[in-house]
Coordinates of C-alpha atoms in Angstrom, one line a residue:
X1 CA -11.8 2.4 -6.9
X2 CA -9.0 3.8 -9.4
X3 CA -6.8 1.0 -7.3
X4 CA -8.4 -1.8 -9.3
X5 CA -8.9 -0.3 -12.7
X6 CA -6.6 -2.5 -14.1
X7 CA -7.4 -5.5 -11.8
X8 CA -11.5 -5.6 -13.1
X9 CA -9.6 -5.4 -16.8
X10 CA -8.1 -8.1 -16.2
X11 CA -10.8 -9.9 -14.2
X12 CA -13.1 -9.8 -17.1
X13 CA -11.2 -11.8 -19.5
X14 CA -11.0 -15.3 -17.0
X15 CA -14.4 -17.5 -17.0
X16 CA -12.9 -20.0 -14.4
X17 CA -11.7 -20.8 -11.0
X18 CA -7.6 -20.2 -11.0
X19 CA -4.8 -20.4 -8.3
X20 CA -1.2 -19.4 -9.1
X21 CA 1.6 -19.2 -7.1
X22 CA 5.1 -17.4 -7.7
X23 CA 7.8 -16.4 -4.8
X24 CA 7.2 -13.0 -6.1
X25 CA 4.2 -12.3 -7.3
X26 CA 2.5 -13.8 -4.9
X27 CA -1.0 -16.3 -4.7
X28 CA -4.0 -14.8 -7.2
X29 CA -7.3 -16.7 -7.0
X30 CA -10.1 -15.6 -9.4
X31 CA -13.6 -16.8 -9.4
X32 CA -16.0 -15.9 -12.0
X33 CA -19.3 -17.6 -12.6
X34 CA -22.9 -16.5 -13.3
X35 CA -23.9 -13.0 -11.9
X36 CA -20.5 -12.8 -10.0
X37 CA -16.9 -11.9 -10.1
X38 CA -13.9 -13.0 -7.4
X39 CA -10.9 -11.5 -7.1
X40 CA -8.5 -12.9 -4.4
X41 CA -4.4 -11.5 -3.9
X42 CA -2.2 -12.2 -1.3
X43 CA 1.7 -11.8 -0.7
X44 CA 3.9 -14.6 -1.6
X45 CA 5.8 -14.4 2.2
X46 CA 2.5 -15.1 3.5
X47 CA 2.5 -18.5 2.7
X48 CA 6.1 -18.7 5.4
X49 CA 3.3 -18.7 8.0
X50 CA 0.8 -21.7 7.8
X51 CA -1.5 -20.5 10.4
X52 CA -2.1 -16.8 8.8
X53 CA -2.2 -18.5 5.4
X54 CA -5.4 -20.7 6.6
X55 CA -6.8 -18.1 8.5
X56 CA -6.9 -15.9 5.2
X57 CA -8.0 -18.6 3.0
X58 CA -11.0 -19.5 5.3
X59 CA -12.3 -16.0 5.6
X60 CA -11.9 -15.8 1.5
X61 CA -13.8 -19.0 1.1
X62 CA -16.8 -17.5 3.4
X63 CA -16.6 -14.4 1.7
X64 CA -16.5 -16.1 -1.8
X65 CA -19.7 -18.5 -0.5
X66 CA -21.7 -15.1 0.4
X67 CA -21.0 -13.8 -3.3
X68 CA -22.0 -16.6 -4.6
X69 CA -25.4 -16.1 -3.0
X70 CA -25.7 -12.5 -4.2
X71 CA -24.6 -13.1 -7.2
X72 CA -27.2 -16.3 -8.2
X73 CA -30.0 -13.7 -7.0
X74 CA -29.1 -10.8 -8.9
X75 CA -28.7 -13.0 -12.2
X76 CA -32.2 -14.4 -11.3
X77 CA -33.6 -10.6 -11.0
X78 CA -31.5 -8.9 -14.0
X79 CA -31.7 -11.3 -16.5
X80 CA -31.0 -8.9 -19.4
X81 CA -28.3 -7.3 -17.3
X82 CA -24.7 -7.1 -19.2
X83 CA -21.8 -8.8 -17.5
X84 CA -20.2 -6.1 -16.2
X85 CA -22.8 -5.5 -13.7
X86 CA -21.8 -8.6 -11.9
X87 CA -22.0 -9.0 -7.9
X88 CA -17.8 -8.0 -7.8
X89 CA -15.4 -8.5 -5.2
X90 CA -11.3 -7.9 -4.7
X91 CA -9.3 -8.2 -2.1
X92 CA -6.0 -7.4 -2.2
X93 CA -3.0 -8.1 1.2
X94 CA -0.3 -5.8 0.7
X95 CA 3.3 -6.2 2.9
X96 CA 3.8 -2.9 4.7
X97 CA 6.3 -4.0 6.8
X98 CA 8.2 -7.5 7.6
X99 CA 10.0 -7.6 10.7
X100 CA 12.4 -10.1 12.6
X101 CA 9.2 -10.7 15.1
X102 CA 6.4 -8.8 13.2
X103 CA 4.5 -8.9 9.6
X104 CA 2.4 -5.7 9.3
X105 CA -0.4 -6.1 6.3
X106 CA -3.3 -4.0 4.8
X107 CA -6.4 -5.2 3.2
X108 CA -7.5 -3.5 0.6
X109 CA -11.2 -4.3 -0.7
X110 CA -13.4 -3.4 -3.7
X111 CA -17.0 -4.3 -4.0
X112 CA -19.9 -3.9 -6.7
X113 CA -23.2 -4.8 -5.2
X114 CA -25.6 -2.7 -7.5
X115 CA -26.4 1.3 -7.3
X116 CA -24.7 3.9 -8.9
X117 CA -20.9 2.7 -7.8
X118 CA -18.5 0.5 -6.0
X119 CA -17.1 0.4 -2.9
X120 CA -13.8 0.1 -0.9
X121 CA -11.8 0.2 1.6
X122 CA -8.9 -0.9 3.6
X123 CA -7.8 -2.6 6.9
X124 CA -4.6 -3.8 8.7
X125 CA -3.7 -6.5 11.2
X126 CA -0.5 -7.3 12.6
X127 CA 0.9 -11.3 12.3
X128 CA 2.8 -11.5 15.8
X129 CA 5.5 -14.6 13.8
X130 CA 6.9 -15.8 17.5
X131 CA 2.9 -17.0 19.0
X132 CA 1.6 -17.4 15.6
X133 CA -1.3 -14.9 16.3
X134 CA -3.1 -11.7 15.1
X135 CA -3.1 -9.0 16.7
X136 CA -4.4 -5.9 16.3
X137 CA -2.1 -2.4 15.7
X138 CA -3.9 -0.3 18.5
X139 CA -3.3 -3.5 20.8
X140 CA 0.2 -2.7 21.1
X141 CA -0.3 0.7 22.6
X142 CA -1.5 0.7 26.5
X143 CA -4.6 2.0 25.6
X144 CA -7.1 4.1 22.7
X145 CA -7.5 6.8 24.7
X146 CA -3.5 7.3 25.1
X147 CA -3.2 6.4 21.5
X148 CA -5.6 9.4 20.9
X149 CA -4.4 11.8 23.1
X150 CA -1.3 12.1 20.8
X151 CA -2.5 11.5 17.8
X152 CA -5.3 13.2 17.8
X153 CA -4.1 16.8 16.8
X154 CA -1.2 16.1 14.3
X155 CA -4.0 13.8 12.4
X156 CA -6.6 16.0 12.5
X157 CA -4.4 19.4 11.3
X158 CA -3.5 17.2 8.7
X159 CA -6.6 15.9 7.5
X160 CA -7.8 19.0 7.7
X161 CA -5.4 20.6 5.0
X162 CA -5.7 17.5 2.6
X163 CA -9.9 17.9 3.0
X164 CA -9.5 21.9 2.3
X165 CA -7.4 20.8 -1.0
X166 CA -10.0 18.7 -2.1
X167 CA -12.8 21.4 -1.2
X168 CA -10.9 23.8 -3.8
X169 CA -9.6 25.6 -0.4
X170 CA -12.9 26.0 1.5
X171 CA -11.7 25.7 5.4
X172 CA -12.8 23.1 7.4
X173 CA -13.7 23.7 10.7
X174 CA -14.0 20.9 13.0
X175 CA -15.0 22.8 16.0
X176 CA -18.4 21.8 14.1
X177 CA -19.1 18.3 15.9
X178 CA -22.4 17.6 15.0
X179 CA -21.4 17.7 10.8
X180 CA -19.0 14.9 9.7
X181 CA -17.6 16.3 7.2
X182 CA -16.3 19.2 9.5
X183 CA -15.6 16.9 12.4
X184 CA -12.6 15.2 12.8
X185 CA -12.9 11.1 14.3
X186 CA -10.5 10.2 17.0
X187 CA -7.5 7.8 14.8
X188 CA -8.6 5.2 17.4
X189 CA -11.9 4.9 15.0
X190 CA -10.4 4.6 11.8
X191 CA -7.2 2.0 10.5
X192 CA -4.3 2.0 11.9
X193 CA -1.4 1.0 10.2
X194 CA 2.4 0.4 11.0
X195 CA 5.2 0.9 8.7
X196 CA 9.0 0.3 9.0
X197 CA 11.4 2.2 6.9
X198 CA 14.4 -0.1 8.2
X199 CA 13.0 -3.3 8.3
X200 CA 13.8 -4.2 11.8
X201 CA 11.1 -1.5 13.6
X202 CA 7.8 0.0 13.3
X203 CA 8.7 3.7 13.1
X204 CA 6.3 4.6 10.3
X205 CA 2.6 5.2 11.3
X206 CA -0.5 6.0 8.9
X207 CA -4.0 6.8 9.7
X208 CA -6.5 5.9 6.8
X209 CA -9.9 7.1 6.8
X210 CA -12.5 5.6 4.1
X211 CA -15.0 7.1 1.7
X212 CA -17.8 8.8 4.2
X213 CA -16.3 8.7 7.1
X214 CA -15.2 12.4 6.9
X215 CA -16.3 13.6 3.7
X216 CA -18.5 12.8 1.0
X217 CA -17.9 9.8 -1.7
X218 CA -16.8 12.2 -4.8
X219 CA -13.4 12.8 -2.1
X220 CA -12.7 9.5 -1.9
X221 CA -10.7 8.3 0.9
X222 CA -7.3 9.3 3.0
X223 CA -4.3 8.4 4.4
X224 CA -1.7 10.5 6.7
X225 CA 1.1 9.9 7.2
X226 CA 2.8 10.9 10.8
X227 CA 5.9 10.3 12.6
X228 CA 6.6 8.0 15.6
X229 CA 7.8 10.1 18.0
X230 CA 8.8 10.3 21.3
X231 CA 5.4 10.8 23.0
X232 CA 3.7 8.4 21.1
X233 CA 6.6 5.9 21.7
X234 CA 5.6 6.5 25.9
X235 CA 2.1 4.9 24.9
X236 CA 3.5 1.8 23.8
X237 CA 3.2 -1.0 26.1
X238 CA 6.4 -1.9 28.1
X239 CA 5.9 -5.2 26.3
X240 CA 6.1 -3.9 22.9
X241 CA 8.4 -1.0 23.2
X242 CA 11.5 -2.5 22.1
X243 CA 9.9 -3.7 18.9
X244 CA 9.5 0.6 17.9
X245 CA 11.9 3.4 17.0
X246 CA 11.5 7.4 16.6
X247 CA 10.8 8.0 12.7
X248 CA 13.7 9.1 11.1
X249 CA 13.8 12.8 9.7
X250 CA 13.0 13.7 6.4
X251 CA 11.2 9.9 5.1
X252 CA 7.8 9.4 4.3
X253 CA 8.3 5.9 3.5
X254 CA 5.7 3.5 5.7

């Protein structure tokens, strides 16, 4: 939720619909209206690809229509409700990686819809540019189960140490399957996302896991980072193969 601090600052001092447009900054459409607040971002180089473009701006005007909805009923319930209690939604594209044949995105989302506290979260697709279509990061590998066969380990010895840090060093122990916040998922489960540190090939890879998928809310969510390497490069399909390189040493950078 820290991600949008300064986002639902800003969101709170616009009372109309409002588009803009800059090469750099990108396209920001806000919505606010009675018992609701809209929060809409996407990359400027999206709008190079027509098809993605409409795509994104149909599933934003479904999901805008939906908060309209809530937001109409929860005014008509909590009359004496302040503002800032709102039905809130952001979504915010980021560019991880922009490729001669490839645009690799996350989503990332924050939602109000009453209790105690938000909500968020993030996703990824893949924008194949040559066949104008989306395709999914796991798609490119020959199947889940080879993806997880590799992955698997490194991700879950990793998760593991960040999960201990946040448990003020209590060990986790994932031979524990039937507790989830002991038990590690297989990376097939969670976001997959593809990074490029030389702009030409993925050979960045990050799994993110989201707030209670393996531990509780007050931890929040994670990322890790791992390295494209030669194993995981033989679960690539034959098709796709050219298109990824081994990490180089010593970068984190997605």
């Amino acid at each position: 939720m820290k991600l949008f601090d300064a986002a639902l600052g800003a969101l709170a001092l616009l009372s109309a619909t409002t588009a803009l447009a800059a090469p750099d900054k990108g396209v920001e459409i806000v919505d606010k209206g009675k018992g609701y607040s809209f929060e809409y971002n996407y990359p400027g180089v999206i709008r190079q690809f027509p098809a993605l473009e409409a795509k994104m701006l149909s599933e934003k005007d479904v999901q805008l229509a939906e908060l309209k909805e809530w937001g109409a009923e929860w005014a008509t319930e909590n009359p004496d409700r302040a503002a800032d209690t709102d039905m809130q939604l952001q979504i915010n594209w980021r560019t991880v990686a922009d490729l001669p044949r490839f645009l690799s995105l996350t989503i990332d989302e924050w939602s109000y819809t009453g209790g105690a506290h938000g909500s968020w979260g993030r996703g990824s697709l893949i924008w194949d540019k040559k066949s104008a279509t989306e395709i999914k990061p796991l798609a490119l590998f020959t199947s889940n189960e080879a993806f997880d066969k590799i992955v698997q380990t490194p991700f879950c010895d990793k998760l593991d140490i960040e999960r201990s840090k946040k448990r003020d060093g209590e060990k986790v122990d994932r031979s524990q399957t039937d507790d989830w916040m002991q038990a590690c998922p297989k990376p097939s489960e969670l976001t997959v996302i593809l990074g490029s540190s030389n702009g030409r090939t993925f050979n960045r890879l990050a799994i993110y896991a989201g707030i209670y998928s393996v531990g509780p809310y007050v931890e929040g969510d994670y990322e890790i980072d791992l390295p494209v390497n030669a194993k995981l490069l033989g679960a690539v399909k034959p098709a796709y193969r050219s298109y990824f390189t081994l990490s180089p040493t010593g970068s984190k950078k997605r």
